[in-house]
PDB file of C-alpha atoms in Angstrom:
ATOM      1  CA  MET Z   1      78.888  55.323 189.904  1.00 91.00           C
ATOM      2  CA  LYS Z   2      82.504  55.069 188.804  1.00 96.00           C
ATOM      3  CA  ILE Z   3      83.667  56.378 185.440  1.00 97.00           C
ATOM      4  CA  LYS Z   4      86.875  55.602 183.593  1.00 98.00           C
ATOM      5  CA  VAL Z   5      87.904  58.686 181.611  1.00 97.00           C
ATOM      6  CA  LEU Z   6      90.216  58.190 178.646  1.00 98.00           C
ATOM      7  CA  THR Z   7      91.649  61.248 176.926  1.00 96.00           C
ATOM      8  CA  VAL Z   8      93.167  61.396 173.467  1.00 95.00           C
ATOM      9  CA  GLY Z   9      93.467  65.150 172.920  1.00 92.00           C
ATOM     10  CA  GLY Z  10      91.527  67.337 170.547  1.00 90.00           C
ATOM     11  CA  THR Z  11      90.297  70.899 170.850  1.00 87.00           C
ATOM     12  CA  ILE Z  12      89.058  70.362 174.404  1.00 89.00           C
ATOM     13  CA  ASP Z  13      92.733  70.084 175.463  1.00 86.00           C
ATOM     14  CA  LYS Z  14      94.237  72.761 173.199  1.00 83.00           C
ATOM     15  CA  VAL Z  15      96.303  75.598 174.605  1.00 77.00           C
ATOM     16  CA  TYR Z  16      97.129  78.779 172.690  1.00 65.00           C
ATOM     17  CA  PHE Z  17     100.076  80.792 173.960  1.00 59.00           C
ATOM     18  CA  ASP Z  18      99.471  84.004 172.009  1.00 59.00           C
ATOM     19  CA  ALA Z  19      97.680  85.241 168.911  1.00 57.00           C
ATOM     20  CA  LEU Z  20     100.640  84.475 166.650  1.00 56.00           C
ATOM     21  CA  SER Z  21     101.485  80.971 167.833  1.00 58.00           C
ATOM     22  CA  ASP Z  22     100.098  77.619 166.906  1.00 66.00           C
ATOM     23  CA  TYR Z  23      98.201  75.609 169.448  1.00 62.00           C
ATOM     24  CA  GLN Z  24      99.558  72.709 171.436  1.00 68.00           C
ATOM     25  CA  VAL Z  25      97.501  69.886 172.836  1.00 71.00           C
ATOM     26  CA  GLY Z  26      98.055  70.289 176.556  1.00 69.00           C
ATOM     27  CA  VAL Z  27      97.109  68.375 179.667  1.00 73.00           C
ATOM     28  CA  PRO Z  28      93.611  66.886 179.584  1.00 84.00           C
ATOM     29  CA  GLY Z  29      91.087  69.699 180.062  1.00 84.00           C
ATOM     30  CA  ILE Z  30      88.641  67.328 181.696  1.00 90.00           C
ATOM     31  CA  VAL Z  31      90.805  67.107 184.818  1.00 89.00           C
ATOM     32  CA  GLU Z  32      90.143  70.749 185.720  1.00 88.00           C
ATOM     33  CA  ILE Z  33      86.497  70.507 184.657  1.00 91.00           C
ATOM     34  CA  LEU Z  34      85.833  67.523 186.922  1.00 92.00           C
ATOM     35  CA  GLU Z  35      87.809  68.962 189.855  1.00 90.00           C
ATOM     36  CA  ASP Z  36      85.699  72.139 189.762  1.00 84.00           C
ATOM     37  CA  LEU Z  37      82.337  70.331 189.830  1.00 81.00           C
ATOM     38  CA  PRO Z  38      80.538  69.097 192.970  1.00 85.00           C
ATOM     39  CA  LEU Z  39      80.195  65.559 191.630  1.00 87.00           C
ATOM     40  CA  GLU Z  40      78.652  62.551 193.339  1.00 89.00           C
ATOM     41  CA  ILE Z  41      80.669  60.122 191.232  1.00 92.00           C
ATOM     42  CA  GLU Z  42      84.071  58.505 191.317  1.00 95.00           C
ATOM     43  CA  TYR Z  43      86.322  58.848 188.315  1.00 96.00           C
ATOM     44  CA  GLU Z  44      89.796  57.999 187.129  1.00 96.00           C
ATOM     45  CA  VAL Z  45      91.467  59.869 184.266  1.00 96.00           C
ATOM     46  CA  GLU Z  46      93.970  58.197 181.959  1.00 97.00           C
ATOM     47  CA  SER Z  47      95.648  60.113 179.146  1.00 95.00           C
ATOM     48  CA  LEU Z  48      96.193  57.807 176.168  1.00 97.00           C
ATOM     49  CA  MET Z  49      97.649  60.419 173.823  1.00 95.00           C
ATOM     50  CA  ARG Z  50      97.693  64.149 173.144  1.00 92.00           C
ATOM     51  CA  LYS Z  51      96.730  64.524 169.520  1.00 94.00           C
ATOM     52  CA  ASP Z  52      94.548  66.647 167.341  1.00 91.00           C
ATOM     53  CA  SER Z  53      92.037  64.171 165.954  1.00 94.00           C
ATOM     54  CA  LEU Z  54      93.017  65.064 162.385  1.00 94.00           C
ATOM     55  CA  GLU Z  55      96.471  63.688 163.219  1.00 94.00           C
ATOM     56  CA  MET Z  56      95.164  60.400 164.609  1.00 97.00           C
ATOM     57  CA  THR Z  57      96.050  57.286 162.640  1.00 97.00           C
ATOM     58  CA  ASP Z  58      94.286  53.949 162.289  1.00 96.00           C
ATOM     59  CA  GLU Z  59      96.864  52.604 164.729  1.00 98.00           C
ATOM     60  CA  ASP Z  60      95.859  55.291 167.259  1.00 98.00           C
ATOM     61  CA  ARG Z  61      92.190  54.304 166.889  1.00 97.00           C
ATOM     62  CA  ARG Z  62      93.075  50.647 167.377  1.00 97.00           C
ATOM     63  CA  SER Z  63      94.963  51.620 170.526  1.00 98.00           C
ATOM     64  CA  VAL Z  64      91.888  53.396 171.908  1.00 98.00           C
ATOM     65  CA  ALA Z  65      89.692  50.422 170.979  1.00 98.00           C
ATOM     66  CA  GLU Z  66      92.083  47.992 172.667  1.00 98.00           C
ATOM     67  CA  ARG Z  67      92.116  50.115 175.835  1.00 98.00           C
ATOM     68  CA  VAL Z  68      88.308  50.105 175.901  1.00 98.00           C
ATOM     69  CA  GLU Z  69      88.196  46.365 175.220  1.00 97.00           C
ATOM     70  CA  ASN Z  70      90.656  45.589 178.026  1.00 97.00           C
ATOM     71  CA  SER Z  71      89.078  47.910 180.585  1.00 97.00           C
ATOM     72  CA  ASP Z  72      87.100  46.486 183.492  1.00 96.00           C
ATOM     73  CA  ALA Z  73      85.003  49.665 183.643  1.00 97.00           C
ATOM     74  CA  ASP Z  74      81.297  49.599 182.826  1.00 97.00           C
ATOM     75  CA  LYS Z  75      81.175  53.374 182.266  1.00 98.00           C
ATOM     76  CA  ILE Z  76      83.799  54.934 179.996  1.00 98.00           C
ATOM     77  CA  LEU Z  77      84.027  58.569 178.940  1.00 98.00           C
ATOM     78  CA  ILE Z  78      86.418  59.446 176.114  1.00 98.00           C
ATOM     79  CA  THR Z  79      87.387  63.031 175.368  1.00 97.00           C
ATOM     80  CA  HIS Z  80      88.300  63.291 171.717  1.00 97.00           C
ATOM     81  CA  GLY Z  81      88.752  65.798 168.939  1.00 95.00           C
ATOM     82  CA  THR Z  82      85.508  66.406 167.097  1.00 96.00           C
ATOM     83  CA  ASP Z  83      86.845  66.090 163.544  1.00 96.00           C
ATOM     84  CA  THR Z  84      87.335  62.307 163.689  1.00 97.00           C
ATOM     85  CA  MET Z  85      85.392  61.369 166.815  1.00 97.00           C
ATOM     86  CA  ILE Z  86      82.869  59.464 164.715  1.00 98.00           C
ATOM     87  CA  GLU Z  87      85.553  57.320 163.060  1.00 98.00           C
ATOM     88  CA  THR Z  88      86.975  56.314 166.435  1.00 98.00           C
ATOM     89  CA  ALA Z  89      83.522  55.606 167.909  1.00 98.00           C
ATOM     90  CA  LYS Z  90      82.707  53.250 165.039  1.00 98.00           C
ATOM     91  CA  GLN Z  91      85.754  51.123 165.909  1.00 97.00           C
ATOM     92  CA  LEU Z  92      85.002  50.753 169.605  1.00 98.00           C
ATOM     93  CA  PRO Z  93      83.898  47.368 170.867  1.00 94.00           C
ATOM     94  CA  THR Z  94      80.459  47.012 172.397  1.00 94.00           C
ATOM     95  CA  ARG Z  95      79.630  44.857 175.356  1.00 93.00           C
ATOM     96  CA  GLU Z  96      76.425  44.211 177.221  1.00 94.00           C
ATOM     97  CA  ASN Z  97      76.179  46.414 180.325  1.00 95.00           C
ATOM     98  CA  ARG Z  98      78.995  48.737 179.182  1.00 98.00           C
ATOM     99  CA  CYS Z  99      78.287  52.324 178.196  1.00 98.00           C
ATOM    100  CA  VAL Z 100      80.926  54.304 176.300  1.00 98.00           C
ATOM    101  CA  VAL Z 101      80.449  58.005 175.555  1.00 98.00           C
ATOM    102  CA  LEU Z 102      82.706  60.174 173.423  1.00 98.00           C
ATOM    103  CA  THR Z 103      82.600  63.939 173.749  1.00 98.00           C
ATOM    104  CA  GLY Z 104      84.781  66.897 172.974  1.00 96.00           C
ATOM    105  CA  ALA Z 105      84.547  70.623 172.413  1.00 95.00           C
ATOM    106  CA  LEU Z 106      84.409  73.052 169.545  1.00 91.00           C
ATOM    107  CA  ALA Z 107      86.497  75.519 171.571  1.00 88.00           C
ATOM    108  CA  PRO Z 108      89.279  74.736 174.071  1.00 86.00           C
ATOM    109  CA  ALA Z 109      88.151  74.093 177.659  1.00 86.00           C
ATOM    110  CA  LYS Z 110      90.322  77.030 178.759  1.00 83.00           C
ATOM    111  CA  PHE Z 111      88.185  79.450 176.712  1.00 86.00           C
ATOM    112  CA  LYS Z 112      85.362  81.197 178.553  1.00 83.00           C
ATOM    113  CA  THR Z 113      82.950  80.483 175.701  1.00 86.00           C
ATOM    114  CA  SER Z 114      83.864  76.795 175.410  1.00 92.00           C
ATOM    115  CA  ASP Z 115      81.195  74.127 175.214  1.00 94.00           C
ATOM    116  CA  ALA Z 116      83.522  71.711 177.031  1.00 94.00           C
ATOM    117  CA  GLU Z 117      81.924  71.858 180.486  1.00 93.00           C
ATOM    118  CA  PHE Z 118      78.426  71.476 179.081  1.00 95.00           C
ATOM    119  CA  ASN Z 119      79.424  68.517 176.911  1.00 96.00           C
ATOM    120  CA  VAL Z 120      81.270  66.777 179.752  1.00 96.00           C
ATOM    121  CA  GLY Z 121      78.329  67.305 182.113  1.00 95.00           C
ATOM    122  CA  MET Z 122      75.890  65.915 179.596  1.00 97.00           C
ATOM    123  CA  ALA Z 123      78.188  62.969 178.875  1.00 97.00           C
ATOM    124  CA  ILE Z 124      78.221  62.094 182.575  1.00 96.00           C
ATOM    125  CA  GLY Z 125      74.422  62.290 182.589  1.00 96.00           C
ATOM    126  CA  VAL Z 126      74.240  59.909 179.642  1.00 98.00           C
ATOM    127  CA  LEU Z 127      76.641  57.507 181.339  1.00 97.00           C
ATOM    128  CA  SER Z 128      74.464  57.525 184.453  1.00 95.00           C
ATOM    129  CA  SER Z 129      71.257  56.858 182.542  1.00 96.00           C
ATOM    130  CA  LEU Z 130      72.152  54.454 179.711  1.00 95.00           C
ATOM    131  CA  GLN Z 131      73.247  50.881 180.334  1.00 93.00           C
ATOM    132  CA  SER Z 132      75.109  50.000 177.161  1.00 96.00           C
ATOM    133  CA  GLY Z 133      76.268  51.080 173.742  1.00 98.00           C
ATOM    134  CA  VAL Z 134      78.672  53.555 172.182  1.00 98.00           C
ATOM    135  CA  HIS Z 135      77.356  57.104 171.957  1.00 98.00           C
ATOM    136  CA  LEU Z 136      78.513  60.596 170.982  1.00 98.00           C
ATOM    137  CA  VAL Z 137      77.456  63.560 173.086  1.00 98.00           C
ATOM    138  CA  MET Z 138      77.709  66.976 171.467  1.00 97.00           C
ATOM    139  CA  ASN Z 139      75.539  70.072 171.137  1.00 94.00           C
ATOM    140  CA  GLY Z 140      73.067  68.971 173.808  1.00 96.00           C
ATOM    141  CA  ARG Z 141      72.270  65.717 172.024  1.00 97.00           C
ATOM    142  CA  VAL Z 142      73.129  62.042 172.101  1.00 98.00           C
ATOM    143  CA  PHE Z 143      74.111  60.551 168.746  1.00 98.00           C
ATOM    144  CA  ASP Z 144      74.569  57.078 167.325  1.00 98.00           C
ATOM    145  CA  PRO Z 145      78.022  57.248 165.668  1.00 98.00           C
ATOM    146  CA  PHE Z 146      76.678  55.294 162.693  1.00 97.00           C
ATOM    147  CA  ARG Z 147      73.886  57.822 162.118  1.00 98.00           C
ATOM    148  CA  CYS Z 148      75.481  61.244 162.484  1.00 98.00           C
ATOM    149  CA  ARG Z 149      77.997  63.616 160.989  1.00 97.00           C
ATOM    150  CA  LYS Z 150      79.845  66.762 161.952  1.00 97.00           C
ATOM    151  CA  ASN Z 151      78.541  69.779 160.068  1.00 96.00           C
ATOM    152  CA  ARG Z 152      81.680  71.927 159.986  1.00 93.00           C
ATOM    153  CA  ASP Z 153      79.887  74.888 158.358  1.00 95.00           C
ATOM    154  CA  GLN Z 154      77.431  75.141 161.250  1.00 95.00           C
ATOM    155  CA  SER Z 155      79.836  73.918 163.977  1.00 91.00           C
ATOM    156  CA  ARG Z 156      77.547  71.166 165.195  1.00 95.00           C
ATOM    157  CA  PHE Z 157      76.779  67.492 164.950  1.00 97.00           C
ATOM    158  CA  GLU Z 158      73.585  66.316 163.284  1.00 96.00           C
ATOM    159  CA  GLU Z 159      71.722  63.128 162.484  1.00 96.00           C
ATOM    160  CA  LEU Z 160      71.965  61.677 159.001  1.00 95.00           C
TER     161      LEU Z 160
END
């Protein structure tokens, strides 16, 4: 299996320099995650942008959608900020025999307590088992982007 990984930023890629500084969206966290795993898959990582999802514009979402549309890949993993992941997912084109999964993290991948590795691992599992559609993978679940929401108070995604 070969996976095209597209990164747009978000918490998964955030870097904090000290307790008093603001974060910066750094290099894609998924690169280190994938390099550290004994995977039986091929993958290629492409960084589209380095933005907090709250800073993403409609133009940014169109850019992600165009990149998905123009990709030859049948399996696409997108790392994305969780605050507007659903909005981006809803704009992605669907195609028979193409599976697209968006995932992210509620804590930066660099943090010991981050959910990033778990979410990425589950996203790869979903890509290897589903044939088509656009899906969100968070909190140990697979979601339809048209039937879920982020519950900020409980730091999780849930079905509507």
